[in-house]
């Protein structure tokens, strides 16, 4: 208390100090004192009132506790009296058993009286209900059926409640209402028939479908009520619960499955396109049904039925089962493609589940796949295996067909630029295109696999193509009169190589992603190499054809007949030009190489004639005449090959200059300068060997054996530096021995 007083005094001092901070406030001291006195009086009054209120509450509580104590004592005395009376009345209660039995009988009679009207009218209600079911008045029939079941269940419940062990009376009631279960089954049968045709019914008579749903909802409520009562009484009427809602969904599920399975109208034996037709009918039916379900059926069912979601699940499951069945059959390659295209693409496309009329209820991104990845992989493996066999067979057949064209009496067709060609590249790559387009419909991965397969088989095919072209050439060489258009078809084979190259590049560019080109480009050089080999061998065979015709004229070169005025080179030029008129139908890359090769071989044969020692000049005049003739013929050949090489943009003079260089050695009049001339020749053509120099000096006819030996030995001592761009020519020329030279001479 002392502490409280001190705090009060301190607070008062602080308040007074706050009031008297200025001199002018001293005049108001009396006013401040009266105000504080009023406040004090007010606080004291409130304290007194609060204390008084508390005292009154305590007084009242004590009074109530006293009264409660008295009441408890009174109750205790009353309970003692009741206990005494109860003990005295036990015998009396036992004597009232007859009254109890009378009450039970009264209850039974009351229930019987209450249902008496229904009991007597059961046969009539059964007939009326049967008639209503037959007339299709399902709601009215169900109302009467409910009345019958209610009467039966009420009587059975009362009997069960009064005497659950009395099975005789329960059986009696059940047999009397025996027709009720039959009516229930008959009504259910009508309901299921309506549900089986619900997609049609909802368009023609939606009220009928609504009635069916209302009946099912009524039965569901009754089921729930009875199951709730079962928890309390353990009594369940016969036939309950009916679970008609569950059965309804089972009926719809079976209906969907039957509808999917029933769309197959054809078999492979009757129609090769049976699967395509079957899948298209499924697509159309499923889309139409789901649109009807979304727009019409949803309005006939309570929202908690989620009818569209459930139907969607049923259709998806039925489709998955059907696709599994189809996948397990022994499908052909085109059928596998049709199935996988439908399953992987069509099903989720705008033509089916992705249709705008089904959005947003149907989200294709969350739909489960119709076929498992393992089944899809197995189908793809089967497809690839079958496709491999088919491609091999197709390529073999295409080559056989092309070979038959090679022996025709008519020229092959020409393309828009006039180049000979056969249909083989077009057939092969059309086949590849078709298979790649089909694979692209399924997936990018399959498209890549098919492209790899096509390129692999192309590699093998080109090897066979090379062998057949070689056989074609050999067959012709055995009889050059057959086939009649050998040159033209060999040109077509050469051109086909270029077409194949371009087609392979085009195919890869069209069907290969950029990031995969590196890995796939490995097969390209191999195929290019085979194609170049085929074309090169084809060009060589054509040039062999040319040189077989030139053989006689080439043999006249560097002979006495040639020196005296043979027109062999004129005939060679005319013949080569005539052949190259036909060779104009060869495409530029190969024609360019062929022209260069023709020039090289003509010059090579010319030089070979020089080195075969067919002639030995007898005088300086003959050497001069022969050398000048060689220069003229070199110019003639140069002119020819310039003409043939026009349009290629390359120099066609290189090989012809070799003839001129040889002529310079022959034309030399001073034998003492031979070493210098020959050394110049060797420096230009470093592949010239000793026997070439010996043959050339022997052809001059004025060189002694010692001089030849001296020149050759001197040249051997001097190193020769080859031009890096030099193409060896003399190394292909074999100089015959002296005996052979004498025979030729």
XYZ file of C-alpha atoms in Angstrom:
745
model
C 0.000 0.000 0.000
C 2.839 2.319 0.774
C 4.250 1.740 -2.695
C 0.858 2.515 -4.194
C 0.573 5.704 -2.157
C 3.994 6.793 -3.312
C 3.083 6.188 -6.948
C -0.156 8.139 -6.461
C 1.681 11.064 -4.883
C 4.269 11.064 -7.669
C 1.537 11.035 -10.306
C -0.260 13.861 -8.571
C 2.903 15.914 -8.350
C 3.506 15.340 -12.054
C -0.064 16.413 -12.922
C 0.192 19.539 -10.732
C 3.547 20.409 -12.280
C 1.988 20.058 -15.706
C -0.856 22.415 -14.783
C 1.377 25.115 -13.225
C 4.126 25.571 -15.708
C 3.352 29.255 -16.425
C 2.747 32.191 -13.974
C -0.696 32.939 -15.421
C -1.855 29.437 -14.470
C -1.625 30.277 -10.707
C -4.804 32.282 -11.048
C -6.634 29.099 -11.996
C -5.490 27.028 -9.048
C -8.914 27.142 -7.401
C -10.553 26.140 -10.654
C -8.154 23.204 -11.012
C -8.855 22.119 -7.435
C -12.635 22.097 -7.918
C -12.272 20.063 -11.161
C -10.066 17.496 -9.480
C -12.453 17.286 -6.556
C -15.314 16.527 -8.962
C -13.261 13.822 -10.666
C -12.404 12.281 -7.278
C -16.019 12.209 -6.227
C -16.984 10.576 -9.546
C -14.358 7.846 -9.198
C -15.406 7.131 -5.586
C -19.021 6.795 -6.689
C -18.153 4.320 -9.449
C -16.057 2.272 -7.022
C -18.897 2.100 -4.520
C -21.348 1.023 -7.262
C -18.969 -1.707 -8.496
C -18.400 -3.074 -4.995
C -22.133 -3.077 -4.304
C -22.784 -4.957 -7.566
C -20.218 -7.585 -6.671
C -21.746 -8.029 -3.221
C -25.225 -8.476 -4.724
C -23.876 -11.134 -7.125
C -22.215 -13.098 -4.368
C -25.405 -12.941 -2.258
C -27.478 -14.249 -5.189
C -24.983 -17.074 -5.936
C -25.037 -18.247 -2.349
C -28.827 -18.276 -2.354
C -28.912 -20.370 -5.564
C -26.355 -22.867 -4.232
C -28.503 -23.303 -1.109
C -31.608 -23.954 -3.230
C -29.674 -26.454 -5.430
C -28.559 -28.345 -2.370
C -32.164 -28.659 -1.228
C -33.230 -29.838 -4.718
C -30.509 -32.503 -4.796
C -31.690 -33.816 -1.464
C -35.303 -33.939 -2.725
C -34.232 -35.833 -5.875
C -32.215 -38.269 -3.832
C -35.300 -39.009 -1.683
C -37.446 -39.376 -4.861
C -35.003 -41.831 -6.457
C -35.008 -43.900 -3.344
C -38.825 -44.013 -3.483
C -38.753 -44.956 -7.224
C -36.251 -47.723 -6.595
C -38.446 -49.053 -3.832
C -41.566 -48.940 -6.037
C -39.678 -50.602 -9.013
C -38.602 -53.499 -6.857
C -42.167 -53.951 -5.682
C -43.585 -53.881 -9.331
C -41.285 -56.474 -10.988
C -43.735 -59.243 -10.486
C -46.509 -57.057 -11.836
C -44.569 -56.391 -15.118
C -43.997 -60.099 -15.676
C -47.709 -60.660 -15.424
C -48.280 -58.231 -18.395
C -46.753 -60.617 -21.078
C -50.183 -61.234 -22.535
C -50.632 -57.494 -22.969
C -47.314 -57.317 -24.805
C -48.354 -60.059 -27.240
C -51.602 -58.250 -27.835
C -49.667 -55.061 -28.694
C -47.559 -56.995 -31.255
C -50.663 -58.443 -32.838
C -52.222 -55.016 -32.882
C -49.177 -53.620 -34.650
C -49.353 -56.347 -37.285
C -53.037 -55.749 -37.791
C -52.396 -52.005 -38.058
C -49.770 -52.586 -40.762
C -52.093 -54.995 -42.569
C -54.985 -52.518 -42.404
C -52.716 -49.728 -43.637
C -51.608 -51.793 -46.687
C -54.913 -53.633 -47.074
C -55.930 -51.696 -50.114
C -52.577 -52.302 -51.824
C -52.575 -55.955 -50.804
C -55.936 -56.617 -52.380
C -55.061 -54.563 -55.509
C -51.675 -56.227 -56.148
C -52.845 -58.347 -59.138
C -54.563 -55.337 -60.696
C -51.501 -53.097 -60.214
C -49.293 -55.804 -61.712
C -51.477 -55.918 -64.847
C -51.568 -52.131 -65.142
C -47.805 -51.922 -64.706
C -47.288 -54.598 -67.359
C -49.527 -52.697 -69.784
C -47.712 -49.413 -69.110
C -44.338 -51.057 -69.747
C -45.583 -52.478 -73.048
C -46.985 -49.061 -74.023
C -43.642 -47.406 -73.261
C -45.042 -45.262 -70.439
C -41.986 -45.959 -68.372
C -42.388 -43.252 -65.732
C -45.974 -44.276 -64.873
C -44.991 -47.945 -64.881
C -42.166 -47.199 -62.514
C -44.474 -45.265 -60.189
C -46.782 -48.268 -59.829
C -43.801 -50.583 -59.445
C -42.558 -48.377 -56.621
C -45.969 -48.634 -54.921
C -45.871 -52.428 -55.139
C -42.318 -52.596 -53.826
C -43.125 -50.126 -51.060
C -46.082 -52.271 -49.862
C -44.033 -55.445 -50.015
C -40.995 -53.939 -48.324
C -43.178 -52.325 -45.600
C -44.903 -55.597 -44.743
C -41.633 -57.518 -44.775
C -39.969 -54.893 -42.583
C -42.781 -55.020 -39.986
C -42.598 -58.815 -39.994
C -38.804 -58.684 -39.649
C -39.013 -56.111 -36.880
C -41.554 -58.124 -34.909
C -40.158 -61.605 -35.540
C -37.007 -61.781 -37.667
C -36.846 -65.543 -37.278
C -40.308 -66.185 -38.758
C -39.220 -67.195 -42.278
C -42.617 -68.718 -43.110
C -44.437 -65.384 -42.993
C -41.570 -63.675 -44.881
C -41.767 -66.311 -47.600
C -45.545 -65.903 -47.754
C -45.242 -62.143 -48.284
C -42.479 -62.585 -50.851
C -44.461 -65.140 -52.857
C -47.589 -62.979 -52.795
C -45.568 -60.100 -54.313
C -43.631 -62.514 -56.583
C -44.625 -60.688 -59.790
C -42.938 -57.526 -58.555
C -39.428 -58.763 -59.324
C -40.478 -59.816 -62.822
C -41.937 -56.363 -63.478
C -38.695 -54.803 -62.225
C -36.668 -56.953 -64.587
C -39.005 -56.179 -67.496
C -38.806 -52.465 -66.813
C -34.991 -52.684 -66.559
C -34.915 -54.464 -69.905
C -36.815 -51.567 -71.491
C -34.456 -49.076 -69.857
C -31.396 -50.868 -71.196
C -32.904 -50.967 -74.696
C -33.376 -47.198 -74.594
C -29.825 -46.720 -73.322
C -28.400 -48.963 -76.046
C -29.967 -46.626 -78.616
C -29.359 -43.484 -76.558
C -27.352 -41.712 -79.276
C -30.286 -42.115 -81.643
C -32.974 -41.578 -79.007
C -31.455 -38.303 -77.810
C -31.919 -36.861 -81.317
C -35.447 -38.125 -81.939
C -37.056 -38.214 -78.478
C -34.827 -36.828 -75.725
C -37.738 -36.913 -73.242
C -37.659 -40.714 -73.348
C -33.985 -40.704 -72.373
C -34.711 -38.173 -69.632
C -37.453 -40.479 -68.289
C -35.005 -43.379 -68.170
C -32.494 -41.276 -66.256
C -35.202 -40.105 -63.816
C -36.199 -43.712 -63.128
C -32.566 -44.656 -62.493
C -32.183 -41.676 -60.156
C -35.303 -42.736 -58.188
C -33.925 -46.235 -57.796
C -30.571 -44.864 -56.662
C -32.308 -42.815 -53.922
C -34.261 -45.877 -52.774
C -31.037 -47.902 -52.723
C -29.328 -45.284 -50.589
C -32.266 -45.100 -48.144
C -32.431 -48.860 -47.748
C -28.653 -49.127 -47.237
C -28.862 -46.436 -44.548
C -31.692 -48.360 -42.813
C -29.675 -51.566 -43.102
C -26.994 -50.062 -40.858
C -29.628 -49.676 -38.101
C -31.881 -52.716 -38.605
C -29.868 -55.124 -40.821
C -33.025 -55.545 -42.944
C -32.634 -55.493 -46.764
C -35.638 -56.125 -49.048
C -35.246 -58.726 -51.819
C -33.647 -57.420 -55.023
C -31.939 -54.528 -53.270
C -29.727 -52.710 -53.950
C -30.550 -52.661 -57.665
C -27.480 -50.562 -58.631
C -29.177 -49.425 -61.837
C -26.786 -46.507 -62.264
C -23.831 -48.878 -62.292
C -25.653 -51.166 -64.708
C -26.487 -48.187 -66.905
C -22.796 -47.377 -67.375
C -22.044 -51.048 -68.026
C -24.736 -51.080 -70.750
C -23.320 -47.922 -72.312
C -19.834 -49.452 -72.216
C -21.013 -52.619 -73.981
C -22.904 -50.528 -76.507
C -19.771 -48.507 -77.314
C -17.666 -51.656 -77.665
C -20.256 -53.270 -79.956
C -20.477 -50.115 -82.052
C -16.693 -50.039 -82.560
C -16.453 -53.737 -83.379
C -19.420 -53.587 -85.738
C -17.785 -51.096 -88.089
C -15.719 -53.720 -89.936
C -17.716 -54.375 -93.081
C -15.037 -56.059 -95.215
C -12.153 -58.505 -94.982
C -8.791 -58.603 -96.726
C -10.093 -61.271 -99.086
C -13.016 -59.137 -100.231
C -11.331 -55.737 -100.246
C -7.614 -54.886 -100.123
C -8.513 -51.539 -98.525
C -10.574 -53.159 -95.755
C -8.514 -51.676 -92.919
C -8.532 -48.136 -94.319
C -12.300 -48.347 -94.760
C -12.743 -49.826 -91.286
C -10.644 -47.092 -89.621
C -12.418 -44.336 -91.524
C -15.837 -45.629 -90.456
C -14.601 -45.779 -86.842
C -13.316 -42.207 -87.092
C -16.608 -40.898 -88.446
C -18.797 -42.809 -85.985
C -16.749 -41.893 -82.927
C -16.574 -38.212 -83.856
C -20.312 -38.017 -84.583
C -21.202 -39.881 -81.391
C -19.029 -37.691 -79.168
C -20.396 -34.506 -80.726
C -23.957 -35.728 -80.047
C -22.975 -36.709 -76.514
C -21.426 -33.300 -75.850
C -24.248 -31.240 -77.315
C -27.356 -33.314 -76.501
C -26.797 -36.161 -74.047
C -25.202 -33.941 -71.421
C -28.523 -32.094 -71.098
C -30.396 -35.336 -70.333
C -28.213 -36.463 -67.417
C -27.549 -34.901 -63.997
C -24.181 -33.090 -63.871
C -22.754 -35.495 -61.284
C -23.104 -38.336 -63.815
C -20.342 -36.667 -65.900
C -21.807 -38.496 -68.866
C -19.549 -36.975 -71.528
C -16.352 -37.700 -69.600
C -17.470 -41.272 -68.983
C -18.484 -41.809 -72.618
C -15.163 -40.389 -73.774
C -13.350 -42.847 -71.502
C -15.493 -45.726 -72.820
C -14.800 -44.843 -76.459
C -11.095 -44.459 -75.781
C -10.906 -47.832 -74.026
C -12.962 -49.555 -76.730
C -10.742 -48.050 -79.427
C -7.609 -49.115 -77.571
C -8.920 -52.685 -77.296
C -9.861 -52.729 -80.988
C -6.476 -51.367 -82.052
C -4.754 -54.024 -79.947
C -6.827 -56.700 -81.698
C -5.937 -55.307 -85.122
C -2.251 -55.041 -84.195
C -2.208 -58.709 -83.178
C -3.372 -59.791 -86.634
C -0.955 -60.735 -89.396
C -0.970 -57.322 -91.057
C 0.679 -56.481 -94.343
C 3.089 -53.546 -94.626
C 0.527 -51.109 -96.039
C -1.949 -52.167 -93.348
C 0.609 -51.530 -90.608
C 1.135 -48.055 -92.042
C -2.609 -47.405 -92.128
C -3.029 -48.588 -88.541
C -0.082 -46.628 -87.117
C -0.981 -43.480 -89.053
C -4.497 -43.652 -87.646
C -3.388 -44.437 -84.091
C -0.516 -41.941 -83.854
C -1.833 -39.081 -85.978
C -5.451 -39.277 -87.115
C -6.801 -40.061 -83.639
C -5.471 -36.837 -82.105
C -5.906 -34.691 -85.225
C -8.634 -32.157 -85.993
C -10.397 -34.902 -87.925
C -11.172 -36.723 -84.691
C -10.387 -35.981 -81.044
C -8.820 -32.647 -81.867
C -12.008 -31.445 -83.569
C -13.041 -27.955 -82.504
C -16.585 -29.150 -81.754
C -15.231 -31.348 -78.951
C -13.123 -28.598 -77.359
C -12.507 -27.760 -74.577
C -13.933 -30.934 -73.016
C -11.499 -33.116 -74.981
C -7.807 -32.321 -74.461
C -5.722 -34.436 -76.848
C -2.546 -33.717 -74.877
C -3.741 -35.842 -71.941
C -5.220 -38.737 -73.929
C -3.472 -42.024 -73.260
C -1.945 -43.720 -76.357
C -4.207 -46.284 -78.015
C -1.301 -48.694 -78.436
C 1.517 -49.246 -75.972
C 5.045 -48.253 -77.044
C 6.038 -51.934 -77.131
C 3.255 -52.796 -79.578
C 4.078 -49.769 -81.736
C 7.754 -50.763 -81.736
C 6.874 -54.329 -82.688
C 4.675 -53.133 -85.537
C 7.408 -50.808 -86.770
C 9.941 -53.630 -86.711
C 7.566 -55.824 -88.709
C 6.967 -52.978 -91.131
C 10.671 -52.309 -91.603
C 11.364 -56.005 -92.167
C 8.579 -56.289 -94.735
C 9.566 -53.013 -96.353
C 13.167 -54.193 -96.680
C 12.047 -57.327 -98.510
C 9.683 -55.306 -100.696
C 12.302 -52.719 -101.621
C 14.800 -55.424 -102.526
C 12.169 -57.137 -104.694
C 11.046 -53.854 -106.270
C 14.610 -52.827 -107.072
C 15.355 -56.233 -108.563
C 12.214 -56.086 -110.667
C 12.948 -52.514 -111.764
C 16.458 -53.531 -112.869
C 15.147 -56.573 -114.744
C 12.617 -54.390 -116.526
C 15.326 -51.872 -117.395
C 17.575 -54.642 -118.744
C 14.812 -55.720 -121.110
C 14.790 -52.194 -122.529
C 18.536 -52.363 -123.232
C 18.041 -54.934 -126.010
C 15.239 -53.084 -127.760
C 15.552 -52.090 -131.404
C 14.437 -48.532 -130.647
C 16.423 -45.744 -129.019
C 15.757 -44.881 -125.375
C 13.677 -41.847 -124.495
C 15.311 -38.464 -124.005
C 14.611 -35.937 -121.283
C 13.574 -32.334 -121.902
C 17.214 -31.407 -122.607
C 17.642 -34.182 -125.162
C 19.802 -36.496 -123.020
C 19.153 -40.210 -123.360
C 17.770 -41.891 -120.249
C 15.774 -44.898 -119.104
C 12.894 -44.950 -116.652
C 14.928 -46.740 -113.982
C 15.883 -43.695 -111.819
C 12.334 -42.357 -111.964
C 10.871 -45.731 -110.976
C 13.355 -46.261 -108.150
C 13.009 -42.818 -106.621
C 9.269 -42.708 -107.112
C 9.152 -45.871 -105.039
C 11.435 -44.317 -102.421
C 9.308 -41.149 -102.372
C 6.109 -43.089 -101.846
C 7.546 -45.049 -98.931
C 9.066 -41.946 -97.355
C 5.817 -40.006 -97.665
C 3.996 -42.873 -96.020
C 6.606 -43.084 -93.233
C 6.437 -39.307 -92.692
C 2.722 -39.662 -91.940
C 3.575 -41.934 -89.010
C 6.572 -40.235 -87.391
C 9.821 -38.397 -88.051
C 11.786 -41.260 -86.547
C 10.268 -43.806 -88.931
C 10.837 -41.473 -91.867
C 14.529 -41.302 -90.993
C 14.742 -45.090 -90.629
C 13.088 -45.590 -94.020
C 15.472 -43.073 -95.587
C 18.444 -44.952 -94.128
C 16.976 -48.200 -95.447
C 16.455 -46.716 -98.918
C 20.028 -45.435 -99.057
C 21.414 -48.761 -97.849
C 19.447 -50.693 -100.450
C 20.443 -48.109 -103.041
C 24.065 -48.921 -102.320
C 23.471 -52.633 -102.905
C 21.340 -51.918 -105.934
C 24.045 -49.776 -107.547
C 26.532 -52.622 -107.150
C 24.130 -54.906 -109.024
C 23.549 -52.154 -111.576
C 27.301 -51.937 -112.114
C 27.540 -55.703 -112.651
C 24.650 -55.697 -115.120
C 26.163 -52.802 -117.067
C 29.450 -54.720 -117.256
C 27.625 -57.848 -118.460
C 25.797 -55.748 -121.039
C 29.138 -54.480 -122.350
C 30.673 -57.963 -122.466
C 27.661 -59.393 -124.264
C 27.949 -56.662 -126.869
C 31.661 -57.273 -127.390
C 30.897 -60.903 -128.233
C 28.662 -59.706 -131.058
C 28.976 -56.034 -131.893
C 25.888 -56.132 -134.084
C 23.770 -56.861 -131.057
C 22.037 -55.136 -129.439
C 21.190 -52.687 -132.176
C 21.046 -49.588 -129.925
C 23.951 -50.508 -127.655
C 25.596 -47.067 -127.854
C 22.358 -45.230 -127.104
C 21.489 -47.411 -124.114
C 25.024 -47.226 -122.747
C 24.674 -43.437 -122.959
C 21.381 -43.749 -121.083
C 23.110 -45.857 -118.395
C 25.814 -43.190 -118.043
C 23.188 -40.436 -117.785
C 21.261 -42.483 -115.248
C 24.291 -42.247 -112.968
C 24.033 -38.468 -112.930
C 20.283 -38.672 -112.393
C 20.809 -41.065 -109.502
C 23.308 -38.661 -107.941
C 20.945 -35.698 -108.208
C 18.002 -37.738 -106.955
C 19.915 -38.969 -103.895
C 20.878 -35.400 -102.978
C 17.310 -34.212 -103.545
C 15.899 -37.069 -101.467
C 18.190 -36.352 -98.535
C 17.548 -32.617 -98.705
C 13.797 -33.196 -98.680
C 13.524 -35.861 -96.004
C 16.523 -35.317 -93.759
C 16.756 -32.773 -90.965
C 19.776 -30.481 -91.081
C 21.157 -31.706 -87.755
C 21.201 -35.294 -89.058
C 22.886 -34.646 -92.372
C 26.376 -35.177 -90.961
C 25.636 -38.671 -89.758
C 23.797 -39.589 -92.925
C 26.326 -38.179 -95.361
C 28.634 -41.164 -94.883
C 26.718 -43.234 -97.427
C 26.858 -40.515 -100.085
C 30.557 -40.822 -101.056
C 30.191 -44.574 -101.369
C 27.245 -44.252 -103.747
C 28.912 -41.425 -105.647
C 31.976 -43.604 -106.067
C 29.929 -46.518 -107.424
C 28.017 -44.228 -109.771
C 31.215 -42.616 -111.013
C 32.689 -46.079 -111.582
C 29.609 -47.166 -113.557
C 29.729 -43.990 -115.622
C 33.480 -44.248 -116.123
C 33.223 -47.865 -117.258
C 30.320 -46.895 -119.493
C 32.360 -44.118 -121.069
C 35.300 -46.497 -121.476
C 33.096 -49.056 -123.182
C 31.850 -46.395 -125.593
C 35.405 -45.299 -126.288
C 36.335 -48.934 -126.856
C 33.572 -48.972 -129.445
C 35.186 -45.972 -131.089
C 38.697 -47.409 -131.024
C 37.546 -50.765 -132.329
C 36.389 -48.907 -135.444
C 39.642 -46.882 -135.474
C 41.893 -49.884 -135.020
C 42.608 -50.350 -138.721
C 43.336 -46.677 -139.271
C 45.480 -46.353 -136.182
C 47.579 -49.252 -137.438
C 48.420 -47.205 -140.588
C 50.091 -44.448 -138.563
C 53.872 -44.224 -138.777
C 54.064 -46.646 -141.702
C 55.281 -46.224 -145.285
C 51.681 -45.950 -146.391
C 51.168 -43.120 -143.916
C 54.330 -41.351 -145.105
C 53.267 -41.638 -148.741
C 49.941 -39.895 -148.083
C 47.490 -42.017 -146.030
C 44.279 -40.329 -144.951
C 44.127 -42.346 -141.708
C 44.005 -39.276 -139.456
C 41.212 -37.760 -141.576
C 39.183 -40.928 -141.129
C 40.043 -40.995 -137.399
C 38.798 -37.415 -136.975
C 35.614 -38.053 -138.960
C 34.907 -41.261 -137.056
C 35.532 -39.680 -133.644
C 33.379 -36.681 -134.549
C 30.603 -38.944 -135.809
C 30.618 -40.948 -132.583
C 30.690 -37.797 -130.500
C 27.617 -36.552 -132.287
C 25.896 -39.494 -130.597
C 27.808 -38.819 -127.407
C 26.268 -35.343 -127.331
C 23.349 -37.078 -125.620
C 25.631 -37.704 -122.608
C 25.205 -35.273 -119.711
C 27.890 -32.632 -119.328
C 29.944 -33.935 -116.360
C 30.532 -37.308 -117.989
C 30.760 -35.948 -121.540
C 33.495 -33.570 -120.400
C 35.529 -36.428 -118.925
C 34.848 -38.590 -121.942
C 36.076 -35.924 -124.364
C 39.300 -35.504 -122.389
C 39.742 -39.284 -122.268
C 39.136 -39.595 -126.029
C 41.804 -36.996 -126.754
C 44.243 -38.707 -124.398
C 43.659 -42.118 -125.958
C 43.941 -40.853 -129.554
C 47.201 -39.109 -128.755
C 48.341 -42.160 -126.811
C 47.645 -44.426 -129.797
C 49.471 -41.960 -132.049
C 52.508 -41.989 -129.748
C 52.305 -45.759 -129.440
C 52.514 -45.931 -133.232
C 55.669 -43.790 -133.039
C 57.216 -46.048 -130.392
C 56.405 -49.299 -132.205
C 59.217 -48.603 -134.758
C 56.915 -49.173 -137.720
C 59.053 -46.917 -139.920
C 62.644 -45.760 -140.074
C 63.244 -42.607 -142.115
C 65.838 -43.052 -144.811
C 66.811 -39.430 -145.364
C 66.524 -35.932 -144.004
C 63.766 -35.238 -146.554
C 61.686 -38.128 -145.217
C 62.269 -36.986 -141.648
C 61.207 -33.474 -142.582
C 58.161 -34.702 -144.459
C 57.186 -37.078 -141.637
C 57.685 -34.396 -138.965
C 55.637 -31.852 -140.897
C 52.913 -34.448 -141.402
C 52.902 -35.133 -137.642
C 52.588 -31.406 -136.918
C 49.687 -31.074 -139.404
C 47.909 -34.088 -137.917
C 48.476 -32.765 -134.381
C 46.850 -29.496 -135.462
C 44.018 -31.475 -137.075
C 43.458 -33.438 -133.862
C 43.736 -30.268 -131.809
C 41.055 -28.637 -133.912
C 38.825 -31.687 -133.555
C 39.062 -31.831 -129.777
C 38.705 -28.102 -129.419
C 35.426 -28.458 -131.267
C 34.350 -31.403 -129.123
C 35.360 -29.619 -125.913
C 33.584 -26.373 -126.803
C 31.338 -25.340 -123.928
C 33.513 -26.961 -121.268
C 35.748 -23.919 -120.833
C 38.992 -25.922 -120.720
C 42.142 -26.114 -122.839
C 42.039 -29.158 -125.129
C 45.546 -28.734 -126.584
C 47.760 -30.350 -123.925
C 48.061 -33.883 -125.283
C 48.307 -32.852 -128.947
C 51.382 -30.783 -128.103
C 53.147 -34.040 -127.247
C 52.956 -35.086 -130.922
C 54.464 -31.742 -131.921
C 57.292 -32.194 -129.390
C 58.074 -35.657 -130.849
C 57.984 -34.166 -134.363
C 60.574 -31.610 -133.335
C 62.993 -34.391 -132.415
C 62.388 -36.169 -135.736
C 62.672 -32.981 -137.788
C 66.055 -31.994 -136.340
C 68.646 -31.881 -139.171
C 71.834 -31.609 -137.097
C 72.455 -34.892 -135.205
C 74.888 -33.118 -132.892
C 71.926 -31.210 -131.391
C 69.939 -34.365 -130.711
C 71.048 -34.529 -127.111
C 69.749 -30.996 -126.452
C 66.427 -31.670 -128.212
C 65.910 -34.970 -126.474
C 66.800 -33.489 -123.072
C 64.189 -30.766 -123.688
C 61.665 -33.484 -124.520
C 62.522 -35.438 -121.346
C 62.247 -32.350 -119.169
C 58.728 -31.718 -120.489
C 57.668 -35.387 -120.231
C 59.598 -36.926 -117.320
C 57.860 -40.327 -117.654
C 59.738 -41.007 -120.941
C 61.926 -44.073 -120.438
C 65.120 -45.170 -122.144
C 63.303 -47.510 -124.497
C 61.091 -44.606 -125.660
C 64.166 -42.517 -126.492
C 65.765 -45.496 -128.196
C 62.657 -46.110 -130.310
C 62.428 -42.424 -131.234
C 66.090 -42.262 -132.297
C 65.701 -45.527 -134.201
C 62.775 -43.987 -136.096
C 65.015 -41.121 -137.255
C 67.207 -43.702 -138.967
C 70.403 -41.628 -138.808
C 71.573 -42.314 -135.265
C 74.351 -44.769 -134.577
C 74.192 -47.211 -131.718
C 76.989 -45.398 -129.872
C 75.228 -42.067 -130.194
C 71.988 -43.573 -128.830
C 73.891 -45.079 -125.936
C 75.679 -41.799 -125.212
C 72.438 -39.744 -125.267
C 70.601 -42.224 -123.028
C 73.444 -42.476 -120.516
C 73.879 -38.710 -120.393
C 70.145 -38.175 -119.815
C 70.154 -40.753 -117.025
C 72.786 -38.731 -115.150
C 70.704 -35.557 -115.136
C 67.812 -35.408 -112.667
C 64.405 -34.519 -114.013
C 61.953 -32.335 -112.133
C 58.335 -33.173 -112.959
C 55.685 -30.467 -113.300
C 53.149 -31.004 -110.488
C 50.298 -30.607 -113.003
C 51.818 -33.045 -115.476
C 49.658 -36.078 -116.349
C 51.884 -39.095 -117.248
C 51.349 -40.362 -120.745
C 54.432 -42.288 -121.866
C 54.339 -44.737 -118.972
C 51.345 -46.403 -120.643
C 53.295 -46.971 -123.868
C 55.133 -50.260 -124.116
C 58.003 -50.356 -126.583
C 58.198 -53.752 -128.377
C 61.435 -55.715 -128.547
C 63.673 -55.569 -131.591
C 62.357 -58.819 -133.049
C 58.780 -57.591 -132.824
C 59.893 -54.313 -134.369
C 61.440 -56.149 -137.301
C 58.303 -58.145 -137.842
C 56.234 -54.985 -137.819
C 58.644 -53.348 -140.187
